Each structure stands twice: as C-alpha cells, then as structure tokens.
Coordinates of C-alpha atoms and ligand atoms in Angstrom, one line a residue:
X1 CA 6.8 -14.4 -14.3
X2 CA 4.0 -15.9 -12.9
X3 CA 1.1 -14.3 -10.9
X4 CA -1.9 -16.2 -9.2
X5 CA -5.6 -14.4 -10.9
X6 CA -8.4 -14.5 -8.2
X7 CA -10.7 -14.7 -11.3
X8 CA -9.0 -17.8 -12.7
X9 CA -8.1 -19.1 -9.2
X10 CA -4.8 -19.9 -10.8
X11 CA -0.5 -18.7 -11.0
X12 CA -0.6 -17.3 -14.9
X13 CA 2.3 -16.3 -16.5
X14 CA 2.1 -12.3 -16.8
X15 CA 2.0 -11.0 -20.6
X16 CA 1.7 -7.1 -20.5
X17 CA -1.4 -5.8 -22.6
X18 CA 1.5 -3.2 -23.9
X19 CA 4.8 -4.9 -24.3
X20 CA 7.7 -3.3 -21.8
X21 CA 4.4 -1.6 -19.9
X22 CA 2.8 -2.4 -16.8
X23 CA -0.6 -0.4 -16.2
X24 CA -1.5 -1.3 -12.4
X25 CA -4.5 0.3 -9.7
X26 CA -4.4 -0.3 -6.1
X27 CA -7.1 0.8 -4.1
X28 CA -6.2 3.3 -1.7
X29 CA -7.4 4.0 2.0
X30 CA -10.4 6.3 2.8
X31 CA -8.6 8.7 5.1
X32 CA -10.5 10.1 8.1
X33 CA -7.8 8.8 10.7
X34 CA -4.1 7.3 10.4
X35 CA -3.8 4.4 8.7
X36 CA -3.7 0.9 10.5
X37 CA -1.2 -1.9 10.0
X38 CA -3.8 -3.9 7.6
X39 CA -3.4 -1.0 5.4
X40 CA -0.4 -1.0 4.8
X41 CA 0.3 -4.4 3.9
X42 CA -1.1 -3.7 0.4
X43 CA 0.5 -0.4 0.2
X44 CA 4.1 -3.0 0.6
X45 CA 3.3 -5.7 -0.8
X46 CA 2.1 -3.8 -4.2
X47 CA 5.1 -1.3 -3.6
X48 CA 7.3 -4.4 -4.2
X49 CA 5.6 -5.8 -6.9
X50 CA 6.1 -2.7 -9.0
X51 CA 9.3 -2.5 -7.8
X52 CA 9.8 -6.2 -9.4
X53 CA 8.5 -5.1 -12.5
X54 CA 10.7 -2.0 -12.8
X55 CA 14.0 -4.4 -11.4
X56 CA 12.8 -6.3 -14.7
X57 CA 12.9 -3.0 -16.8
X58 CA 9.1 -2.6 -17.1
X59 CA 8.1 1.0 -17.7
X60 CA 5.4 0.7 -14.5
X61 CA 2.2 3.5 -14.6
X62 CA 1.2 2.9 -10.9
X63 CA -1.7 4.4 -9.9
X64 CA -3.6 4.3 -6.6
X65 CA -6.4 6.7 -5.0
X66 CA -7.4 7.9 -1.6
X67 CA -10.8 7.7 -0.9
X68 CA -11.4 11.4 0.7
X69 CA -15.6 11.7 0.5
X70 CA -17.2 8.4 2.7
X71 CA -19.2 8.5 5.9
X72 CA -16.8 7.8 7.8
X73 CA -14.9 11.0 7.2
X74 CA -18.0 12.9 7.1
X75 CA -18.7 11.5 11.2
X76 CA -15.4 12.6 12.3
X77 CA -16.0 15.9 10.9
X78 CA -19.0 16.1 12.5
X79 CA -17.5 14.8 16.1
X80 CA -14.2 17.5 15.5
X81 CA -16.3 20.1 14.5
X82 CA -14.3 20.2 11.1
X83 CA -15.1 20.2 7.1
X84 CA -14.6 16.8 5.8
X85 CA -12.3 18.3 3.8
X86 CA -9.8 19.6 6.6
X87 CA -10.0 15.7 7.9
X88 CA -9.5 13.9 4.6
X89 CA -6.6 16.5 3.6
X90 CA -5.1 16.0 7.3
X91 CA -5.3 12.4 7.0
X92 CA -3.7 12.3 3.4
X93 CA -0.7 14.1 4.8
X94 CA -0.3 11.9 7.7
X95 CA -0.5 8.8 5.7
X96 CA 2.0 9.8 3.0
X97 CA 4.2 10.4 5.8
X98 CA 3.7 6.6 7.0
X99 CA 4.1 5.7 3.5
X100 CA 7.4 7.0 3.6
X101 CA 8.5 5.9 6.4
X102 CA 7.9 2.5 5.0
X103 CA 9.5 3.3 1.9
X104 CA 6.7 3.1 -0.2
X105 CA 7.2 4.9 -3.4
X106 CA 4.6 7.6 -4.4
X107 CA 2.3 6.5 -7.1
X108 CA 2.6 8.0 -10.5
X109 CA -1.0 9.3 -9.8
X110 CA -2.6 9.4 -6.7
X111 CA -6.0 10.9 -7.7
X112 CA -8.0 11.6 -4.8
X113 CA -11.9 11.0 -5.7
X114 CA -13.6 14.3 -4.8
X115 CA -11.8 15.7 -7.8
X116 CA -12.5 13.4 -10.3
X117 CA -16.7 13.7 -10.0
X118 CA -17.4 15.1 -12.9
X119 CA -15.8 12.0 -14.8
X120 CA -17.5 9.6 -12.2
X121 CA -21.0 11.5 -13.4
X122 CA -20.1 10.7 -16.8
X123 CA -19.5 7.2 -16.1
X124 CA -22.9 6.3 -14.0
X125 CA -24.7 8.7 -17.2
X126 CA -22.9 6.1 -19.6
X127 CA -24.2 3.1 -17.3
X128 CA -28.0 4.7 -17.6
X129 CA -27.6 5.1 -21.7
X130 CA -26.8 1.6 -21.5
X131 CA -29.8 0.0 -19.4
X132 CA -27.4 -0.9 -17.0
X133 CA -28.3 1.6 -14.1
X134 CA -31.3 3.3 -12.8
X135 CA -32.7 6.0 -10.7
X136 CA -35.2 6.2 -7.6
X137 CA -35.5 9.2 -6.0
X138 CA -32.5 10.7 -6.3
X139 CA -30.4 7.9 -6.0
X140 CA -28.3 6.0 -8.5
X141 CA -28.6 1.8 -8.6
X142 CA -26.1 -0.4 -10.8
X143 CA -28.4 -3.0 -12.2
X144 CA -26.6 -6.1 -11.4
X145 CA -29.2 -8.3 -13.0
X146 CA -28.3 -6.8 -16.6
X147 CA -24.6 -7.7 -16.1
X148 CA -24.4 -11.3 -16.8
X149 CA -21.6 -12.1 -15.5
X150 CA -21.8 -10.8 -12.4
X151 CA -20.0 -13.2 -9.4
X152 CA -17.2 -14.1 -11.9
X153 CA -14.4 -12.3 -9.9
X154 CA -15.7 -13.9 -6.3
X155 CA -17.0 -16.9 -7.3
X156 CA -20.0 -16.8 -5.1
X157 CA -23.1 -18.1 -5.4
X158 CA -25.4 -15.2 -6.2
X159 CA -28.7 -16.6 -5.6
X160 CA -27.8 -17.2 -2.2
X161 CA -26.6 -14.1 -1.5
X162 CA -29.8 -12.6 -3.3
X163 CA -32.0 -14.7 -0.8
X164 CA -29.5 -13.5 2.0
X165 CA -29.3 -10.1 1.3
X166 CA -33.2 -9.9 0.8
X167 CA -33.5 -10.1 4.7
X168 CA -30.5 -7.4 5.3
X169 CA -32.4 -4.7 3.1
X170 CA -32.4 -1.7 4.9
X171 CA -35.0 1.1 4.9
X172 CA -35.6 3.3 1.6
X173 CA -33.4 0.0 0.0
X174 CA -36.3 -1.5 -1.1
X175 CA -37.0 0.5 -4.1
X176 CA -34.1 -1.5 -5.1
X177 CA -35.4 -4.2 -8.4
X178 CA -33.1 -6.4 -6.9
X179 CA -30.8 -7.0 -3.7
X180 CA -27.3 -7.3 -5.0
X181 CA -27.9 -3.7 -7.0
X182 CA -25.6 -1.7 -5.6
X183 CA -25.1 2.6 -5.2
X184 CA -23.7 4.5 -7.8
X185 CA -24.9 7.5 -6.4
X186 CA -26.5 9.2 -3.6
X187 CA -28.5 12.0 -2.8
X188 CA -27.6 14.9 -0.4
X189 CA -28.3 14.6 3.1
X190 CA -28.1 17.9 5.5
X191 CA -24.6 18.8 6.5
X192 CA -23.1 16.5 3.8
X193 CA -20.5 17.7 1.3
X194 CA -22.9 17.7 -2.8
X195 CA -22.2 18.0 -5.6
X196 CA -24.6 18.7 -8.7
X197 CA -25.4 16.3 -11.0
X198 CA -28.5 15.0 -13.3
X199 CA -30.4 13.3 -10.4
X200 CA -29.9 16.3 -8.4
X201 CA -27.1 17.2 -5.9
X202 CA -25.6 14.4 -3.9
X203 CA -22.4 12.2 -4.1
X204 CA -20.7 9.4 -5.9
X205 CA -20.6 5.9 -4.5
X206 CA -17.2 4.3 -3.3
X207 CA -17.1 1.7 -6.4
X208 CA -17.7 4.2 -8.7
X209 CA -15.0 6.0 -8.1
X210 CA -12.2 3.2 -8.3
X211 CA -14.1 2.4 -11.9
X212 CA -13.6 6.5 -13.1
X213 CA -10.1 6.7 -11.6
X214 CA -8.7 3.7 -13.0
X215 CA -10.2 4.2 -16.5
X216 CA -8.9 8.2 -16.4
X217 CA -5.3 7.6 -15.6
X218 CA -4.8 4.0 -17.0
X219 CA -7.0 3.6 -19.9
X220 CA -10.2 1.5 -20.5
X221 CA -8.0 -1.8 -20.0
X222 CA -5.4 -2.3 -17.4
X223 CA -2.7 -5.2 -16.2
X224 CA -3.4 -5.3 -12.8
X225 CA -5.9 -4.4 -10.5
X226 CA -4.9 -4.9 -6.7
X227 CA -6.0 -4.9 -3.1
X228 CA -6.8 -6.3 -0.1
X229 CA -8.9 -9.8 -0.5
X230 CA -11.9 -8.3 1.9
X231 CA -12.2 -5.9 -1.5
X232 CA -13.2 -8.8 -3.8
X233 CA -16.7 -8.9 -2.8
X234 CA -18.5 -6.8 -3.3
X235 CA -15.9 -3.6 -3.8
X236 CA -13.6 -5.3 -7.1
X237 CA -17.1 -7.5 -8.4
X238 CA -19.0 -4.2 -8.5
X239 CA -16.0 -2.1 -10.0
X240 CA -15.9 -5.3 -12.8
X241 CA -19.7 -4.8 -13.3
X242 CA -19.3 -0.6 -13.6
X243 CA -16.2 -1.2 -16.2
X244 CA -17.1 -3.9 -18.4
X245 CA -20.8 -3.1 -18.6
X246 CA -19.4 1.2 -19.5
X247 CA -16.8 0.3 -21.7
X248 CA -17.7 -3.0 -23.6
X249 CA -14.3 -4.7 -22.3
X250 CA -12.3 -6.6 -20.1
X251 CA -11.7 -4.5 -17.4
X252 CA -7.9 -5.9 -16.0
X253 CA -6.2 -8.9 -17.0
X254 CA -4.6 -9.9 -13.3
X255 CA -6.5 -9.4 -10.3
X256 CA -4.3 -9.6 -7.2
X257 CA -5.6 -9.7 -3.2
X258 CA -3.4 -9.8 -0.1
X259 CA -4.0 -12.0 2.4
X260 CA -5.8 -10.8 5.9
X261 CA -3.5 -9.6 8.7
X262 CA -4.0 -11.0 12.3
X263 CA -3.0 -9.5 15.6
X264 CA -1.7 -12.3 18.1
X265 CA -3.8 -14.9 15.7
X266 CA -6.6 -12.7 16.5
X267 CA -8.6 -10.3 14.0
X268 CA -7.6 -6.7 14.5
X269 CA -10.6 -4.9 15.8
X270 CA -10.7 -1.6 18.3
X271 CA -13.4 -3.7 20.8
X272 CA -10.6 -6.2 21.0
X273 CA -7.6 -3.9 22.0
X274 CA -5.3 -5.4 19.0
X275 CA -5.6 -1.9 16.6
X276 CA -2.3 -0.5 15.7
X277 CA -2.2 2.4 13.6
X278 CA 1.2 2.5 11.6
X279 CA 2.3 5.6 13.5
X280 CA 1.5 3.6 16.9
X281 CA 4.1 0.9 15.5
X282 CA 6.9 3.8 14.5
X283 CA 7.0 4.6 17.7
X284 CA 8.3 1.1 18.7
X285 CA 10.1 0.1 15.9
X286 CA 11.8 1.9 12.8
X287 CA 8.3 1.6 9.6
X288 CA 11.7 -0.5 7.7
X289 CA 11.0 -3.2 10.5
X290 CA 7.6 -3.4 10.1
X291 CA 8.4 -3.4 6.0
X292 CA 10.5 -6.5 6.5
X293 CA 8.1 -8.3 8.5
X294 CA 5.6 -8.0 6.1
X295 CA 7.6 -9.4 3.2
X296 CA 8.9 -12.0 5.3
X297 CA 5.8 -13.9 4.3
X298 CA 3.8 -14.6 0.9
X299 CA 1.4 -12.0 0.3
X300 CA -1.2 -14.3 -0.4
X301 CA -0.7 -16.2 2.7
X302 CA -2.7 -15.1 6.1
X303 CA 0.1 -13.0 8.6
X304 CA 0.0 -12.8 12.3
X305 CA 1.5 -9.4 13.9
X306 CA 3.0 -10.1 17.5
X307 CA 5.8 -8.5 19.0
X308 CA 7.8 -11.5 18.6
X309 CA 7.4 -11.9 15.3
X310 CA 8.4 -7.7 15.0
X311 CA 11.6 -8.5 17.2
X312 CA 13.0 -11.8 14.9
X313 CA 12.0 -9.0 11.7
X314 CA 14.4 -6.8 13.6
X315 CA 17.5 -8.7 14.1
X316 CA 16.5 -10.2 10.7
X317 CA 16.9 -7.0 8.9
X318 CA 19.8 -5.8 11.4
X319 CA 22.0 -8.7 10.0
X320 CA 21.5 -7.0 6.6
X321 CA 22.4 -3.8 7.4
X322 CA 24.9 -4.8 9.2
X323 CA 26.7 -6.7 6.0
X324 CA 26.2 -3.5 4.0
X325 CA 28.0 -1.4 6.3
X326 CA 30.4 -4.2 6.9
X327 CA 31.0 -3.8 3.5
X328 CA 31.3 -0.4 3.5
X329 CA 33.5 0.0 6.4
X330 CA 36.0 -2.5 4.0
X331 CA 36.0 -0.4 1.0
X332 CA 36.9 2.5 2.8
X333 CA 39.8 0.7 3.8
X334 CA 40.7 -1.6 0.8
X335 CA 44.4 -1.7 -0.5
X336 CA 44.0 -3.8 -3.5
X337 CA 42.0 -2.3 -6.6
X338 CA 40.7 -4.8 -8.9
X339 CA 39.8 -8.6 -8.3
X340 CA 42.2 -11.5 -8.4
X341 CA 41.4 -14.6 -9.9
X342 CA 39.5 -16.2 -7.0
X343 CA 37.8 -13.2 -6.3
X344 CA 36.7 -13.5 -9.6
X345 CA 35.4 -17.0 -8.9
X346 CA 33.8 -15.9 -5.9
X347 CA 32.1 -12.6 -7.3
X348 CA 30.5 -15.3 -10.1
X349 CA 28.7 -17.6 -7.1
X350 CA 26.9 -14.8 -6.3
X351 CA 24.7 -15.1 -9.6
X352 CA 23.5 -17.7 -7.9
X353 CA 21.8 -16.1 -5.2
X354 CA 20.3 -13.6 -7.8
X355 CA 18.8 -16.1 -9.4
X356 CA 17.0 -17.4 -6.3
X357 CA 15.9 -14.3 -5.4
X358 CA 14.4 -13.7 -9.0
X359 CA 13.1 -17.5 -8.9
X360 CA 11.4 -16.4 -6.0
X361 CA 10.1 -13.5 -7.6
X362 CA 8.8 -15.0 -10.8
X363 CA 6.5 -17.4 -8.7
X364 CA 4.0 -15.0 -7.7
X365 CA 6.1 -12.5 -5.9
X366 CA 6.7 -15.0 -3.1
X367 CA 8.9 -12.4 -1.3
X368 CA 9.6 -15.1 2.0
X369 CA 12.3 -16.9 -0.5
X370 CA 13.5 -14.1 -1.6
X371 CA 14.0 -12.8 1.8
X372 CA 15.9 -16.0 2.1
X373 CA 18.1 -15.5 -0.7
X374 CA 19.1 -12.1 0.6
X375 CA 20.3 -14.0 3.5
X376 CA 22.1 -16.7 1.6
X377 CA 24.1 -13.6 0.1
X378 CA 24.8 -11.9 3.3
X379 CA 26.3 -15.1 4.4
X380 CA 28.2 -15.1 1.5
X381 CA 29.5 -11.9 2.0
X382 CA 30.3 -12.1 5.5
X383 CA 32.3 -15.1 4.7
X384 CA 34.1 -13.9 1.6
X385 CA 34.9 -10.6 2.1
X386 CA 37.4 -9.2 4.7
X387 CA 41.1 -7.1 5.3
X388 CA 42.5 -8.2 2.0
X389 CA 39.1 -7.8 -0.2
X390 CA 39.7 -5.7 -3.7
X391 CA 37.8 -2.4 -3.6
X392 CA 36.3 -4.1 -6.8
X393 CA 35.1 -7.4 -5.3
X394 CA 34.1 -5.0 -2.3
X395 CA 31.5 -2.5 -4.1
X396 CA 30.6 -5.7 -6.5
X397 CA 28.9 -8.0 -3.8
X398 CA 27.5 -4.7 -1.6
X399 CA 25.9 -3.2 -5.2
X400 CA 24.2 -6.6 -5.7
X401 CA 23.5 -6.5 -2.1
X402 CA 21.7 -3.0 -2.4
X403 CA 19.8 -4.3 -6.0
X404 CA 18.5 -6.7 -4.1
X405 CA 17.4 -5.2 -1.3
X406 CA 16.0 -2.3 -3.2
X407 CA 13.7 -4.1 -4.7
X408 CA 12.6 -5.4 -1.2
X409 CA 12.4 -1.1 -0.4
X410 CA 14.3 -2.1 1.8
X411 CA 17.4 0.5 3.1
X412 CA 20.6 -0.9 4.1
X413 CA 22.3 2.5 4.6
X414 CA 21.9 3.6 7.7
X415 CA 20.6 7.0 8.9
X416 CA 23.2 9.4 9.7
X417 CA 23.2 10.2 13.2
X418 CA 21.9 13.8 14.4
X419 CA 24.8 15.6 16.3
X420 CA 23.9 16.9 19.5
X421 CA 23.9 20.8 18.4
X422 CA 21.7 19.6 15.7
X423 CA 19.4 18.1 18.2
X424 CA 19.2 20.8 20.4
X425 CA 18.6 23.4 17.4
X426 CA 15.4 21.5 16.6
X427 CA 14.2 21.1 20.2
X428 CA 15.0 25.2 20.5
X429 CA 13.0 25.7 16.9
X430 CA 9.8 23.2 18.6
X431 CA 9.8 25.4 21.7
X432 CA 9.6 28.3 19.7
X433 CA 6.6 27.3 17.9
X434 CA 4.2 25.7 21.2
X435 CA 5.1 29.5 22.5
X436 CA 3.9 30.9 18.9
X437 CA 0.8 28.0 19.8
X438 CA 2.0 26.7 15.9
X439 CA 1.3 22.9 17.6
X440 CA 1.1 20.9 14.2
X441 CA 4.8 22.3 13.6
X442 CA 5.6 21.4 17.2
X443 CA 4.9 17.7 16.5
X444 CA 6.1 17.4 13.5
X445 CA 9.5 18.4 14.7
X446 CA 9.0 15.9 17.6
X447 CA 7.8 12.9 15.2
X448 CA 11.3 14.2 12.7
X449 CA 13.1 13.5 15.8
X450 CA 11.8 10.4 16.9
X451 CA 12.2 9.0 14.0
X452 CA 16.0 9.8 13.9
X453 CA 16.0 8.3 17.2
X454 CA 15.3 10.9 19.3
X455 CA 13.2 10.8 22.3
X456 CA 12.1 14.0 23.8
X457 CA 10.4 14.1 27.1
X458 CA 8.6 17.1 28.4
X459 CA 9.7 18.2 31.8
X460 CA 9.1 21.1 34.5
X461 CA 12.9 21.9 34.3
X462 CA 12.6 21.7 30.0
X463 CA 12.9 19.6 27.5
X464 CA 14.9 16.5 28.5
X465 CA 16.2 14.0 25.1
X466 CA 17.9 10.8 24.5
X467 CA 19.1 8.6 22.2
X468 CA 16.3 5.5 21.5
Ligands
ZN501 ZN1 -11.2 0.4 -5.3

C-alpha cells in the first residue's frame, strides 16, 4: 500500500513501525460553534483510511483531539455570557452528533486538551532543560533557531519567511529572539480560563497540545500524522519541532494533508455567503450524501461543493442502495439454496471488482476509483442476479457489496421508517418538554426526527409533520 508523505513529497509504500499496528493522530476541530463542511472532509477522508487499514486486518490505535481552550471559544463565551467550558462541551456534543451522522467512527481516544495540561507542562519544561525554549515574561517561546531542521515538513524557505514575518510582529512579540519562534505558552489574561504552572498561571499553546496528546496516547513515535494541508505550516512544522527536539526522535513516519474544499469554485468564507456548517447541510441532504461526495474524489486533490455536485452524489449513492435492497428483496424470496455451476462462475468475476477497489486503495487511498469499482459491482449485480438467483449467490454478491461499502462508511441499509404513532409519540414527548421550557430536549427530538425524515412545522392549530 502506497501513501504520498508531504515530507518526502512522494507515494511510499507504508511499513508499520509495529508490524499488524497502525498508530495514527488527526488533529481535531477547536469547538466553539458547529463544525463546517471543510471540517469534515478530514474527519472522512481519515475515517476511511483507518477503515482501509482495519479491511486489511491492521490493529488501528486512532487517535484525534478536540481543541476545547482557544480564543475563539473564549470570545463566544464572552459574547453568550457562558464559561468556555459550557461552549467547548456544547460544541463537542454537537459535533460528535455530525460525526455520526456521517458515519464517522469514534476515535479510540479523543483526548480533549484542557485535560491533558499537566503533560503539556511537562513537555514545554522538557523543551526548556533542553535549550530549546525560553521564557519572557510569562510567556513560553519554542526556539526555532536551535531546531535545525526546521522547514523540512513545508518546504519553505525560512529566511524569507523570517524577513516576512519581521514586518507582521505584533506588540509585546518583539521580545521574541527571533520571528518564526512560536508560543508554547501564555500567560493569563483577565476573564481567561489558567492554569498554574512554572512561569506562572496561564495556558498552553495550540501546537503544544497536539505534540503532548499524540505522544500520551500513541507513544514517542507514530505511523501517521494527519490533517488538513492549511495545518502544515506552521501548525504540523511546529508540532515536528516540539516532538523531535523533546524526545530525540522521528516524530511520525507518514505525514498526510487533505486537499482544500471550495464552495461553487470559491473559498468558503462567512463575508462571502458560501459557509455551511454540516448541520446546515443535514438539513438538505441525508450527512451519507455529503460522505459520498466527498470520497467521490482523491483526498489529495482540491473539491468544489455545489448543489449539483451534492445531487449527482445523491443519485450516485441511491443506485447503491438501491442494489443492496434489490438484493435483499431477492433473498427474501429465493427458492433455490446453493449456487449452480454458472453462478459459481459468476460469484468468481466478482473478485475482480475487489481487486480494483483494493488497487485503488493501495495507491494512496484514491477513494474516486474505488467509488468506481463499487459501481462496476452494482452493475454486476443488477445484471446477474434476479427471480431464479440461489439464496447463496444472493447474500454472496450483497456481503461483498456491504464489505465494500463499509469500508467507504458508507450504509446501504436503509433506515427503517418511523410509523405514524411513533411519530406522533415523539412530537407529543417534544411538546411536553417546550411546556416544561427543557428546549435543548425539544430540539433534539426535532433534529432525531428530521433526520428520520421528518419535518415538523410549528403552527397556531399545533404541530403539523411530513414525510421529507
Ligand atoms: Zn494538531
């Protein structure tokens, strides 16, 4: 299996540090609002390369963080009148929901930084000991100088970012010794969540805490270390500085960055009106279409998000699980057991769409041609199985169908439809908790619904539904 390294710039064939083990950190979103559809193309794409690794019987240690201390959060909490804790943990809850909805597994560990700042203290100590950090006032600098090979990860061209960045420095920066050092910690500032430590209270920089997580739950040394490509510089260089310079070795072996996601060929920003949150999106579209679009192209490879792009995903991902239940609809009516001799024949071709989709696979997770080689089989399976099918030729082609697919995360079963007494037991159970002013259990019986494909609409008369 190959995977292209953003620090050799090259596909290299992937050789586990442990054999049968795959030790692999994504960075995870700072949560002080739902998640947006750039985040979660790496929280699919990396979903599917584990669940590669895993198809290929690799025991996978998958671990990815959520950022909860950052200004952002801290500026919402201000602007609700909150603790930056209520916003983070509100945030974390709404985003594993997303994640689900998408079908992204939970990581093994999913350490959330504010309660791992202790280790991070160690860490930047550890960095001090070694010469490679210093304090001013308070605050903690890496001293990027010291770490020789600095740059190696983006390739950039560090004296022109020194003389660039020598013109950006900011006020109280310039006790910096030298531009490109970076924070590894801060000091308080009023109102601000702190925590003690040997410089006196304050908090951790982001970098920092990817570097501690990563070395906690994975060990000093790790396989892969993953993300959007707007982290390589400076967020994965600074993490290789912290890492390598602390622990005296190669920090991961495989770097891997996602490509940027566009919105109608135009960058996703709020001034522009092109900002979807993922929640914005499930109420459109089922999170399994937005899943499928996003493997429908190489992760590597820049995507563009337009409603026409969503609606060919759709139908795309319709014809699937429309095959599956095709399938299923045959076996529950199947007369013949086992499979005849050309059924037999034909059960064997289907290896050879496996093998495509595993081809595609092995070259870099290039999930567009294994997309296409789920198709290929659908075909095949529409074409080959019908009335007189065996119920063993049946549930062979619909379980490779289902391998497939699941290594996709993607769901060819569909959901069961609510009954109508079910429906109007949970729109009874919401009303009862607005009148007990319970309005988070409210919604969440509203979002349950609309994502079974209920649509509730609020009237004078009362609560009107239908089906989407
Ligand atoms: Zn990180």
């Amino acid at each position: 299996m190959k995977l292209y390294n953003t620090m050799s710039k090259k596909k290299e064939e992937f050789v586990p540090l442990e054999k049968g083990r795959v030790k692999m950190y994504v960075c995870g979103p700072t949560v002080y609002n739902f998640i947006h559809i750039g985040n979660a193309r790496p929280m699919i794409v990396f979903d599917t390369a584990r669940r590669y690794f895993e198809y290929k019987g690799y025991d996978v240690n998958f671990v990815s963080n959520f950022t909860d201390v950052d200004d952002k959060i801290i500026k919402k909490a201000i602007e609700e009148g909150v603790t930056a804790d209520e916003i983070s943990k509100r945030y974390i809850e709404e985003c594993k929901k997303d994640m689900e909805g998408m079908n992204v597994k939970p990581a093994t560990t999913h350490p959330l930084a504010t309660e791992e700042i202790g280790g991070m203290i160690e860490l930047i100590q550890t960095l001090i000991d070694k010469g490679f950090a210093y304090e001013k006032n308070g605050t903690v600098y890496y001293r990027t100088r010291k770490f020789e090979d600095y740059g190696k990860l983006s390739h950039k061209n560090l004296d022109d970012l020194r003389s660039g960045n020598r013109s950006l420095l900011v006020t109280g920066e310039d006790e910096k010794e030298d531009p490109l050092d970076f924070v590894l910690w801060k000091p308080k500032k009023e109102g601000e969540p702190a925590w003690e430590s040997p410089w006196g209270e304050g908090r951790p920089g982001w970098h920092i805490e990817c570097s501690e997580m990563s070395k906690k739950y994975l060990g000093e040394q790790i396989d892969i270390h993953a993300g959007g490509e707007d982290l390589i510089f400076p967020h994965h260089e600074n993490e290789i500085a912290q890492s390598e310079a602390a622990n005296g070795k190669e920090f991961a072996k495989y770097w891997l960055h996602n490509g940027f996601l566009n919105i109608d060929n135009r960058k996703m920003s709020k001034s522009l009106g092109n900002f979807f949150t993922v929640r914005e999106i499930s109420g459109k579209y089922d999170l399994q279409v937005l899943r499928f679009f996003m493997l429908s192209a190489h992760y590597r490879s820049p995507l563009n998000f337009s409603a026409e792009l969503m609606e060919a995903a759709k139908s795309g991902l319709d014809r699937i699980v429309t095959a599956a239940e095709n399938l299923r609809f045959l076996l529950k009516n199947a007369q013949a057991e086992d499979m005849n001799e050309s059924e037999k024949d034909a059960f064997a071709k289907t290896r050879e769409y496996v093998e495509n989709f595993e081809k595609a696979m092995d070259d870099d997770l290039n999930t567009a041609d294994a997309v296409a080689a789920v198709f290929e089989l659908v075909k095949y399976a529409n074409t080959t199985a019908d009335g007189e099918s065996s119920r063993e030729y049946l549930q062979g082609i619909l379980d490779v169908l289902v391998k497939l697919t699941d290594v996709l995360g993607i769901i060819v079963e569909k959901k069961e439809e609510l009954l109508d007494a079910d429906i109007e037991a949970l729109i009874a159970e919401r009303q009862a908790a607005r009148k007990e002013k319970n309005f988070a259990k409210a919604d969440e019986i509203r979002n349950e619904l609309l994502e079974r494909g209920i649509i509730l609409k609020d009237t004078r008369e009362g609560v009107q539904w239908k089906r989407a």
